[in-house]
Coordinates of N, CA and C in Angstrom, one line a residue:
X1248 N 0.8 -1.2 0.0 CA 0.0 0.0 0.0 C 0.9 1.2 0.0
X1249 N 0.6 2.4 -0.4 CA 1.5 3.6 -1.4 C 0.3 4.4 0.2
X1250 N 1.3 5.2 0.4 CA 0.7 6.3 1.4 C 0.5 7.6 0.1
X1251 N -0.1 8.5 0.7 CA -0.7 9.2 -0.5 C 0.2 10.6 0.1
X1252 N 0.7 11.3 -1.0 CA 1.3 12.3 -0.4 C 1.2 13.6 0.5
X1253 N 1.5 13.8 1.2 CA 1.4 15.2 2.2 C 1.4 16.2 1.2
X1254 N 0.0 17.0 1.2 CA 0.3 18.5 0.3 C 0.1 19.3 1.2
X1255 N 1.0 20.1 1.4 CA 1.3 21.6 2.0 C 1.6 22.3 1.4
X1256 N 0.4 23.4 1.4 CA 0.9 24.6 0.5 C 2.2 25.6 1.2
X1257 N 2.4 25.5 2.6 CA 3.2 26.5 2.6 C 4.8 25.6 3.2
X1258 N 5.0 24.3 2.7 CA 6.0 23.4 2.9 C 7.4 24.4 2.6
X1259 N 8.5 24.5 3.0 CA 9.7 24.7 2.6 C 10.3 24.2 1.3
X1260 N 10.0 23.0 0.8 CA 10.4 23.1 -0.8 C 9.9 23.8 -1.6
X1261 N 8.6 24.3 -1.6 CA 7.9 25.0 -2.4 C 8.0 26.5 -2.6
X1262 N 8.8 26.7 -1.7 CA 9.4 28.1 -1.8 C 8.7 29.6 -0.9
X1263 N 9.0 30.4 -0.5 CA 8.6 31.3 -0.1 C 7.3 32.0 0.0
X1264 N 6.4 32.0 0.5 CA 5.0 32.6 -0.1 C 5.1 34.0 -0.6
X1265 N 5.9 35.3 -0.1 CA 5.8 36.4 -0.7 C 7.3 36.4 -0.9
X1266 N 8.0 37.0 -2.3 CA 8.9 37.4 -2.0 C 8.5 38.8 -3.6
X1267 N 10.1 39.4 -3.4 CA 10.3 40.2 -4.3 C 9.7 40.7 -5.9
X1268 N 10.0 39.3 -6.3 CA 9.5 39.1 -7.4 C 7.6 39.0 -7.2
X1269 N 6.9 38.8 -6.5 CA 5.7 38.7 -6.3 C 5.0 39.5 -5.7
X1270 N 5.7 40.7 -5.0 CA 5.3 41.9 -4.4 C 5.2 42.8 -5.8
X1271 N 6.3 42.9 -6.9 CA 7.0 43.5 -7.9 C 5.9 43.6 -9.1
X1272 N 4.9 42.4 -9.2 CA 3.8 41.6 -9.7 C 2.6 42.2 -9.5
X1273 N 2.2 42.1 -7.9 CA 1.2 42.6 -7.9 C 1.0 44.4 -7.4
X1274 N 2.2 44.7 -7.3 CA 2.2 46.3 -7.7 C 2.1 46.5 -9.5
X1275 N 2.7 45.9 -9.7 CA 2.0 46.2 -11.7 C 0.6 45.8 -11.6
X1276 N 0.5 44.6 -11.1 CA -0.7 44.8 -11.6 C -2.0 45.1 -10.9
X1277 N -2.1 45.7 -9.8 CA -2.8 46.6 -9.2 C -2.9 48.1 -9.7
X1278 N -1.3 48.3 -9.6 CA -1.2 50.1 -10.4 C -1.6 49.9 -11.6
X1279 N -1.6 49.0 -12.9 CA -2.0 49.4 -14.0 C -3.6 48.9 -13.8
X1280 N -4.0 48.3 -13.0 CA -5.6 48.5 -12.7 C -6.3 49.3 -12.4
X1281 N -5.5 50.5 -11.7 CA -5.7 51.8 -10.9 C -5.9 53.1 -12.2
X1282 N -4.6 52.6 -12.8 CA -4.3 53.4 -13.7 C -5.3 53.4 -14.5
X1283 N -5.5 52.5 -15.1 CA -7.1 52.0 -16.3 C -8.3 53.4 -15.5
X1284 N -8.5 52.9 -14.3 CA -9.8 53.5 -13.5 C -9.6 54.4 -13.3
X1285 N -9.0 54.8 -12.7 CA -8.1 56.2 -12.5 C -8.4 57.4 -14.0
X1286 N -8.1 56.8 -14.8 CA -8.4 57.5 -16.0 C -9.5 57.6 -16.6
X1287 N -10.3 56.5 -16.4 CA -11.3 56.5 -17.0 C -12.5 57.6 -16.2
X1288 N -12.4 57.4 -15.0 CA -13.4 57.9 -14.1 C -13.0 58.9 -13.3
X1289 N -11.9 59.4 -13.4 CA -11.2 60.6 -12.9 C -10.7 62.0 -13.6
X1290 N -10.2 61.4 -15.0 CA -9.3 62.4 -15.8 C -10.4 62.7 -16.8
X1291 N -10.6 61.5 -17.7 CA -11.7 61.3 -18.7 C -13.1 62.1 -18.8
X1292 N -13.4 63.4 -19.6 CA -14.8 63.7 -19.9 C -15.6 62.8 -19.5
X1293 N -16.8 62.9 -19.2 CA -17.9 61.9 -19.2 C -17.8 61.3 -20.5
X1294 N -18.3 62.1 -21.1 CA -19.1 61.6 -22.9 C -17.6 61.5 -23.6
X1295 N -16.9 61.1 -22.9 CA -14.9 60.8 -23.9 C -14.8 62.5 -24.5
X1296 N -13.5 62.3 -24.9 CA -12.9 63.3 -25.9 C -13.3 63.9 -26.9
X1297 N -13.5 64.8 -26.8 CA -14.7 65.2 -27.8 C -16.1 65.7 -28.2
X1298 N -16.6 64.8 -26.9 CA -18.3 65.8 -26.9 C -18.2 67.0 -26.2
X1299 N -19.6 67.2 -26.8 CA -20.0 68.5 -26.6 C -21.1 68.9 -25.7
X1300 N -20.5 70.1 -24.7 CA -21.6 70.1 -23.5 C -23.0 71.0 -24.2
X1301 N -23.8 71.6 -23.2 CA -24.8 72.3 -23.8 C -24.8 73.9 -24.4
X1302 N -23.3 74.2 -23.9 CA -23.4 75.5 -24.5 C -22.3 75.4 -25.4
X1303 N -22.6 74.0 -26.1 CA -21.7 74.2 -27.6 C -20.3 74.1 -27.5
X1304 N -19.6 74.0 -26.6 CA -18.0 74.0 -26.4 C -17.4 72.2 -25.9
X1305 N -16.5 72.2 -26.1 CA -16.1 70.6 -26.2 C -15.7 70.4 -24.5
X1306 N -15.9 69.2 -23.8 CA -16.4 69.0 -22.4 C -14.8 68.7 -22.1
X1307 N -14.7 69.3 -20.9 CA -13.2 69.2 -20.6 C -12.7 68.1 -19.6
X1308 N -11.4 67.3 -19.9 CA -10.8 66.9 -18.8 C -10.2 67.2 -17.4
X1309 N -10.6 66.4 -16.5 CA -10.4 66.8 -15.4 C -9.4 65.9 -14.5
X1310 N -8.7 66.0 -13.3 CA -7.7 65.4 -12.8 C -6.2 66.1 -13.4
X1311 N -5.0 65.6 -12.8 CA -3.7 66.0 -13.3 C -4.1 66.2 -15.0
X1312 N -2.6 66.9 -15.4 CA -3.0 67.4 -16.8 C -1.8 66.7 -17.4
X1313 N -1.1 65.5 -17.5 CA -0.2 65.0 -17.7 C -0.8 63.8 -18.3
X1314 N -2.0 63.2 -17.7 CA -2.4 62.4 -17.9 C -3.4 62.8 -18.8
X1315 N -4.0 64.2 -18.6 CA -4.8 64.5 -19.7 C -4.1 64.7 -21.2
X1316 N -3.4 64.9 -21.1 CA -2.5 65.0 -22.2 C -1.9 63.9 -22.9
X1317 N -2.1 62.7 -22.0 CA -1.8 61.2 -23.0 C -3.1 60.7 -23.3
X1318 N -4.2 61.2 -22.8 CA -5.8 60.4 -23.7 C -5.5 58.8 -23.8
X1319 N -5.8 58.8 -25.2 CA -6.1 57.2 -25.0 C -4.7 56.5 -24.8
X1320 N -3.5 57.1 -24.7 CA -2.5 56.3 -24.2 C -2.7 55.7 -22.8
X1321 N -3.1 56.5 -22.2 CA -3.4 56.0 -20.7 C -3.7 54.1 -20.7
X1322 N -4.9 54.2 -21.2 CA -5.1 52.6 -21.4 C -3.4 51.9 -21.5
X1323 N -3.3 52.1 -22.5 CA -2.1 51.6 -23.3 C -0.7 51.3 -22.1
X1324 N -0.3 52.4 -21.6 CA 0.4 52.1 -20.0 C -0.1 51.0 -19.4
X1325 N -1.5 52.2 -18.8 CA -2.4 50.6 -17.7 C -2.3 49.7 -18.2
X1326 N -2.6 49.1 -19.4 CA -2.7 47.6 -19.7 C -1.3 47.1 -20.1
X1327 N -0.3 47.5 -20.6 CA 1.3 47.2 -20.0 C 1.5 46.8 -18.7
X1328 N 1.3 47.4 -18.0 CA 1.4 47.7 -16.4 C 0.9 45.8 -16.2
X1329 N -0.7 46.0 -16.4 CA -1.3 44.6 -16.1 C -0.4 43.7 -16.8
X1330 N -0.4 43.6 -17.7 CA 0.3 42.4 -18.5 C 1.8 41.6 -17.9
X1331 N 2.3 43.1 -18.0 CA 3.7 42.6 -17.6 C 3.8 41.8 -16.2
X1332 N 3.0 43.0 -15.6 CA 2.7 42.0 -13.9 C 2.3 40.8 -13.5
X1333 N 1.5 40.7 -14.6 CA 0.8 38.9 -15.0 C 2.4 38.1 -15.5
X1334 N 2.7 38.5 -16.5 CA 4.0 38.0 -16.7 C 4.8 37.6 -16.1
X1335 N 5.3 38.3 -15.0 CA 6.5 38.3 -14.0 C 5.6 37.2 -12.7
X1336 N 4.5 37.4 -12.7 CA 3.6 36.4 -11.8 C 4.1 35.2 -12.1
X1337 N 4.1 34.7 -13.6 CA 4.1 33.8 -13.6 C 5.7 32.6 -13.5
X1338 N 6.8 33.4 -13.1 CA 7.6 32.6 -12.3 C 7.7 31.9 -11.3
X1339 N 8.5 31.1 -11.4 CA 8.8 30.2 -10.4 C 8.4 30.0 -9.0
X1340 N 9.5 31.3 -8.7 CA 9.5 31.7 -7.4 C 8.3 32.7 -7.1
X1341 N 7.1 32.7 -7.6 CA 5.9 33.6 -7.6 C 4.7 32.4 -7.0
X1342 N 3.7 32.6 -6.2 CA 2.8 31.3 -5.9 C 2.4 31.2 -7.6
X1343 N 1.9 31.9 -8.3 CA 1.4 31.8 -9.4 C 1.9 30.7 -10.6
X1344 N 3.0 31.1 -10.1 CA 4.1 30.5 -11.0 C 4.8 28.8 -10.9
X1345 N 3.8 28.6 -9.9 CA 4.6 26.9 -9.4 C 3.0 26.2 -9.1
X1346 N 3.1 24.9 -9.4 CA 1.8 24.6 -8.7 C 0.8 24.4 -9.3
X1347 N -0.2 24.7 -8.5 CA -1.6 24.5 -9.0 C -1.9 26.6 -9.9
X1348 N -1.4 27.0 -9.0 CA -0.8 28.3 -9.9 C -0.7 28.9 -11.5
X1349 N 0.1 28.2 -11.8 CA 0.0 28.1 -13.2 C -0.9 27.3 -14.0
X1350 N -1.8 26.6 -13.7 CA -2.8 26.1 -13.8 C -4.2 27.5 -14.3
X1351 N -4.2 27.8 -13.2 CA -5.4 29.1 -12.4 C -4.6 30.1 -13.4
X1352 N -3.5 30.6 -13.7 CA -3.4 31.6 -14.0 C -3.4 32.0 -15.7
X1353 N -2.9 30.5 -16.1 CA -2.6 29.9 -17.8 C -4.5 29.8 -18.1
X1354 N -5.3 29.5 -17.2 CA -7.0 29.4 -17.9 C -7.4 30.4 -17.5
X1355 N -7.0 31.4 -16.2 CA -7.8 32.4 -15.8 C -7.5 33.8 -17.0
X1356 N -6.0 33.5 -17.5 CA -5.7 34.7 -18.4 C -6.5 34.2 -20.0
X1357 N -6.6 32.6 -20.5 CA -7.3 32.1 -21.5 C -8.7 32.7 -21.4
X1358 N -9.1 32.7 -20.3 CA -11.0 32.9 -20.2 C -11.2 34.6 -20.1
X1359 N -10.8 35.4 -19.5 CA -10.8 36.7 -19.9 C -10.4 37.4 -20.4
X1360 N -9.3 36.9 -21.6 CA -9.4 37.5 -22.9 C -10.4 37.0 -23.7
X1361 N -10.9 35.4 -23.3 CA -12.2 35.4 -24.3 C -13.5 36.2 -24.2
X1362 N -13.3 36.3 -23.2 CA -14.4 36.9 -22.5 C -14.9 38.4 -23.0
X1363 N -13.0 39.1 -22.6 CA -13.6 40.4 -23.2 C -13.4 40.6 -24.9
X1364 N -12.9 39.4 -25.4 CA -13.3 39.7 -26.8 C -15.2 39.6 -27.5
X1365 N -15.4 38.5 -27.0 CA -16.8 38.5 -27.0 C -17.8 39.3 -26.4
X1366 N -18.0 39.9 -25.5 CA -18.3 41.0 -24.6 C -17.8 42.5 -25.4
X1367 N -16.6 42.7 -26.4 CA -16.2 43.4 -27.7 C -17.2 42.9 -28.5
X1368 N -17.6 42.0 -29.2 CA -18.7 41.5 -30.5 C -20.1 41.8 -29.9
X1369 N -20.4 40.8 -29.0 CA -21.4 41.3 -28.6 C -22.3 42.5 -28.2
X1370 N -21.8 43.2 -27.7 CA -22.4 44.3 -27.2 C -21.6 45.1 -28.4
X1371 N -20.7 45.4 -28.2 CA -20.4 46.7 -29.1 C -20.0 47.0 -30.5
X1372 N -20.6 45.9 -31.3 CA -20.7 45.8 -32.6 C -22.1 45.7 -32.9
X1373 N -22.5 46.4 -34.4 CA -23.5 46.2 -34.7 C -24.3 47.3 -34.6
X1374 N -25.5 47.4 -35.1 CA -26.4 48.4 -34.9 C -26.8 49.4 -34.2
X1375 N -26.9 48.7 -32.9 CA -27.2 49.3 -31.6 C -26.1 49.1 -30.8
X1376 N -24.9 50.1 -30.7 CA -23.9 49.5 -29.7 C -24.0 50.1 -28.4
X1377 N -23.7 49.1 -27.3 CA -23.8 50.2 -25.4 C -22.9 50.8 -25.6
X1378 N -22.9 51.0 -24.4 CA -22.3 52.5 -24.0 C -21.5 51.7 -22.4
X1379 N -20.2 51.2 -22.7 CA -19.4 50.2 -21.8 C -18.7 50.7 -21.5
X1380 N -18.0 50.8 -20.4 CA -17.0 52.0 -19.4 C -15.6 51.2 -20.4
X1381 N -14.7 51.5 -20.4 CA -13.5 51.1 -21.1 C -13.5 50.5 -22.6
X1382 N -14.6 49.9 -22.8 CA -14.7 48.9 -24.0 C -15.1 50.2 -25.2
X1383 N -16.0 51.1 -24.8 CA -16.4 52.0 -25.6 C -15.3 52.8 -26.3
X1384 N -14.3 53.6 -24.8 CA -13.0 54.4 -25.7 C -12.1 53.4 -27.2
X1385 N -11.7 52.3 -26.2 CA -11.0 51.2 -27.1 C -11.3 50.9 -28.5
X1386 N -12.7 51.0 -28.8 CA -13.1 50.4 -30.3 C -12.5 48.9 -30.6
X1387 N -11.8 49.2 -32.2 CA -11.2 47.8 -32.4 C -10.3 47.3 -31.3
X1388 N -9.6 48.0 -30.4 CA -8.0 47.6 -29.8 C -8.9 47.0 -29.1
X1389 N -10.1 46.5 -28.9 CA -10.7 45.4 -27.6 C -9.7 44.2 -28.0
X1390 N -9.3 44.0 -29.4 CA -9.1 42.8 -29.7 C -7.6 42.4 -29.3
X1391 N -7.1 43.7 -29.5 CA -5.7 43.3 -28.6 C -5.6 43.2 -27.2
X1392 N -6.5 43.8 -26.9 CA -6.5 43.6 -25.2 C -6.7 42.0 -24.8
X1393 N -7.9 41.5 -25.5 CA -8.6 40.1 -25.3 C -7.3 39.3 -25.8
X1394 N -6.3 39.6 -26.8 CA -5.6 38.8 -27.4 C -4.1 38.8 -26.6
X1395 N -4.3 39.5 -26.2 CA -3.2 39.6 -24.9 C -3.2 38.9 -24.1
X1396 N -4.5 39.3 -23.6 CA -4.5 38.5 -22.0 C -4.0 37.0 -22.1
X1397 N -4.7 36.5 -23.6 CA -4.3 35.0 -24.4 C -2.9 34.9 -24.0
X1398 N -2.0 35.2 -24.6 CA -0.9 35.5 -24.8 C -0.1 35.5 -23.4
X1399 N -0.5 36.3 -22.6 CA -0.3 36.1 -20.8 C -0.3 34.5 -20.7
X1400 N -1.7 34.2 -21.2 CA -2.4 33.4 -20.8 C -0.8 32.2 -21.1
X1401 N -0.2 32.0 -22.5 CA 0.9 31.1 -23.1 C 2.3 32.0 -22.3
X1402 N 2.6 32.4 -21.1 CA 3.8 32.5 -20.4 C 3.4 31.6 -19.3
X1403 N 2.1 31.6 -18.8 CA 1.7 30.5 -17.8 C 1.8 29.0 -18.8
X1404 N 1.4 29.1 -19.2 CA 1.7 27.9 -19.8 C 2.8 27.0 -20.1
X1405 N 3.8 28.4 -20.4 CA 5.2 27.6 -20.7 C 5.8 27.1 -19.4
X1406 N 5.5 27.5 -18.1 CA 5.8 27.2 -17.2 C 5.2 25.8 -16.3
X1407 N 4.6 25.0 -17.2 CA 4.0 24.3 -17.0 C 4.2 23.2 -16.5
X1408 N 4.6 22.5 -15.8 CA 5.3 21.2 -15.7 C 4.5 19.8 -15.4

């Protein structure tokens, strides 16, 4: 008879639960989450770049003017920010990165890029399109966002064992 193995998540071989590299991780990827929001709902016109209020003049941004001055770059940071942080998550020495970890993080990055690419077709193609807090500025580049996160999704993967 085979004794069935001891699993411990926080055993000594398995390495460290927080270190450097994993603090390093989820400061990208909190700050480029911040930053996404932060912009969208702080800096950002209501009606985006461009409309126009009722006395006919184009509706201004609000928050620092640094950030108003990069417009739709902002996304483009924030979602670097996210990516890369997912990236570096998915090392070794990261929980993400060893384990059942790379598992969770190789399907969690697969399913919401699909997600938001379809949630891109769905709703905001077509005839009648909503009116979606981030999905709206973005237009086509939903597709790179959704095709990214995929992409995230194949660094968890390589790590696979």
């Amino acid at each position: 008879m085979s004794k069935s193995k001891e699993r411990d998540v926080l055993a000594p071989d398995r390495g460290p639960l927080f270190t450097l590299r994993f603090a390093l991780a989820l400061l990208l990827i909190v700050g480029g989450i911040a930053w996404i929001l932060f912009y969208y709902f702080g800096v950002r016109p209501t009606d985006g770049f461009g409309s126009i209020n009722a006395d006919g003049k184009p509706n201004q941004p609000t928050g620092p003017s640094f950030l108003q001055d990069l417009e739709g770059k902002n996304y483009l940071i924030g979602f670097i920010a996210l990516f890369l942080g997912l990236a570096i998550s998915a090392h070794p020495k990261t929980p993400l990165g060893r384990g059942q970890g790379v598992v969770i993080g190789m399907l969690g990055c697969f399913i919401i890029g699909l997600i938001w690419i379809c949630i891109f077709y769905i709703f905001l193609t077509g005839n009648d399109p909503k009116d979606l807090a981030i999905f709206n500025d973005l237009g086509q580049k939903n597709l790179f966002v959704g095709i990214a996160f995929m992409a995230v999704g194949f660094t968890f993967a390589t790590r696979w064992e």
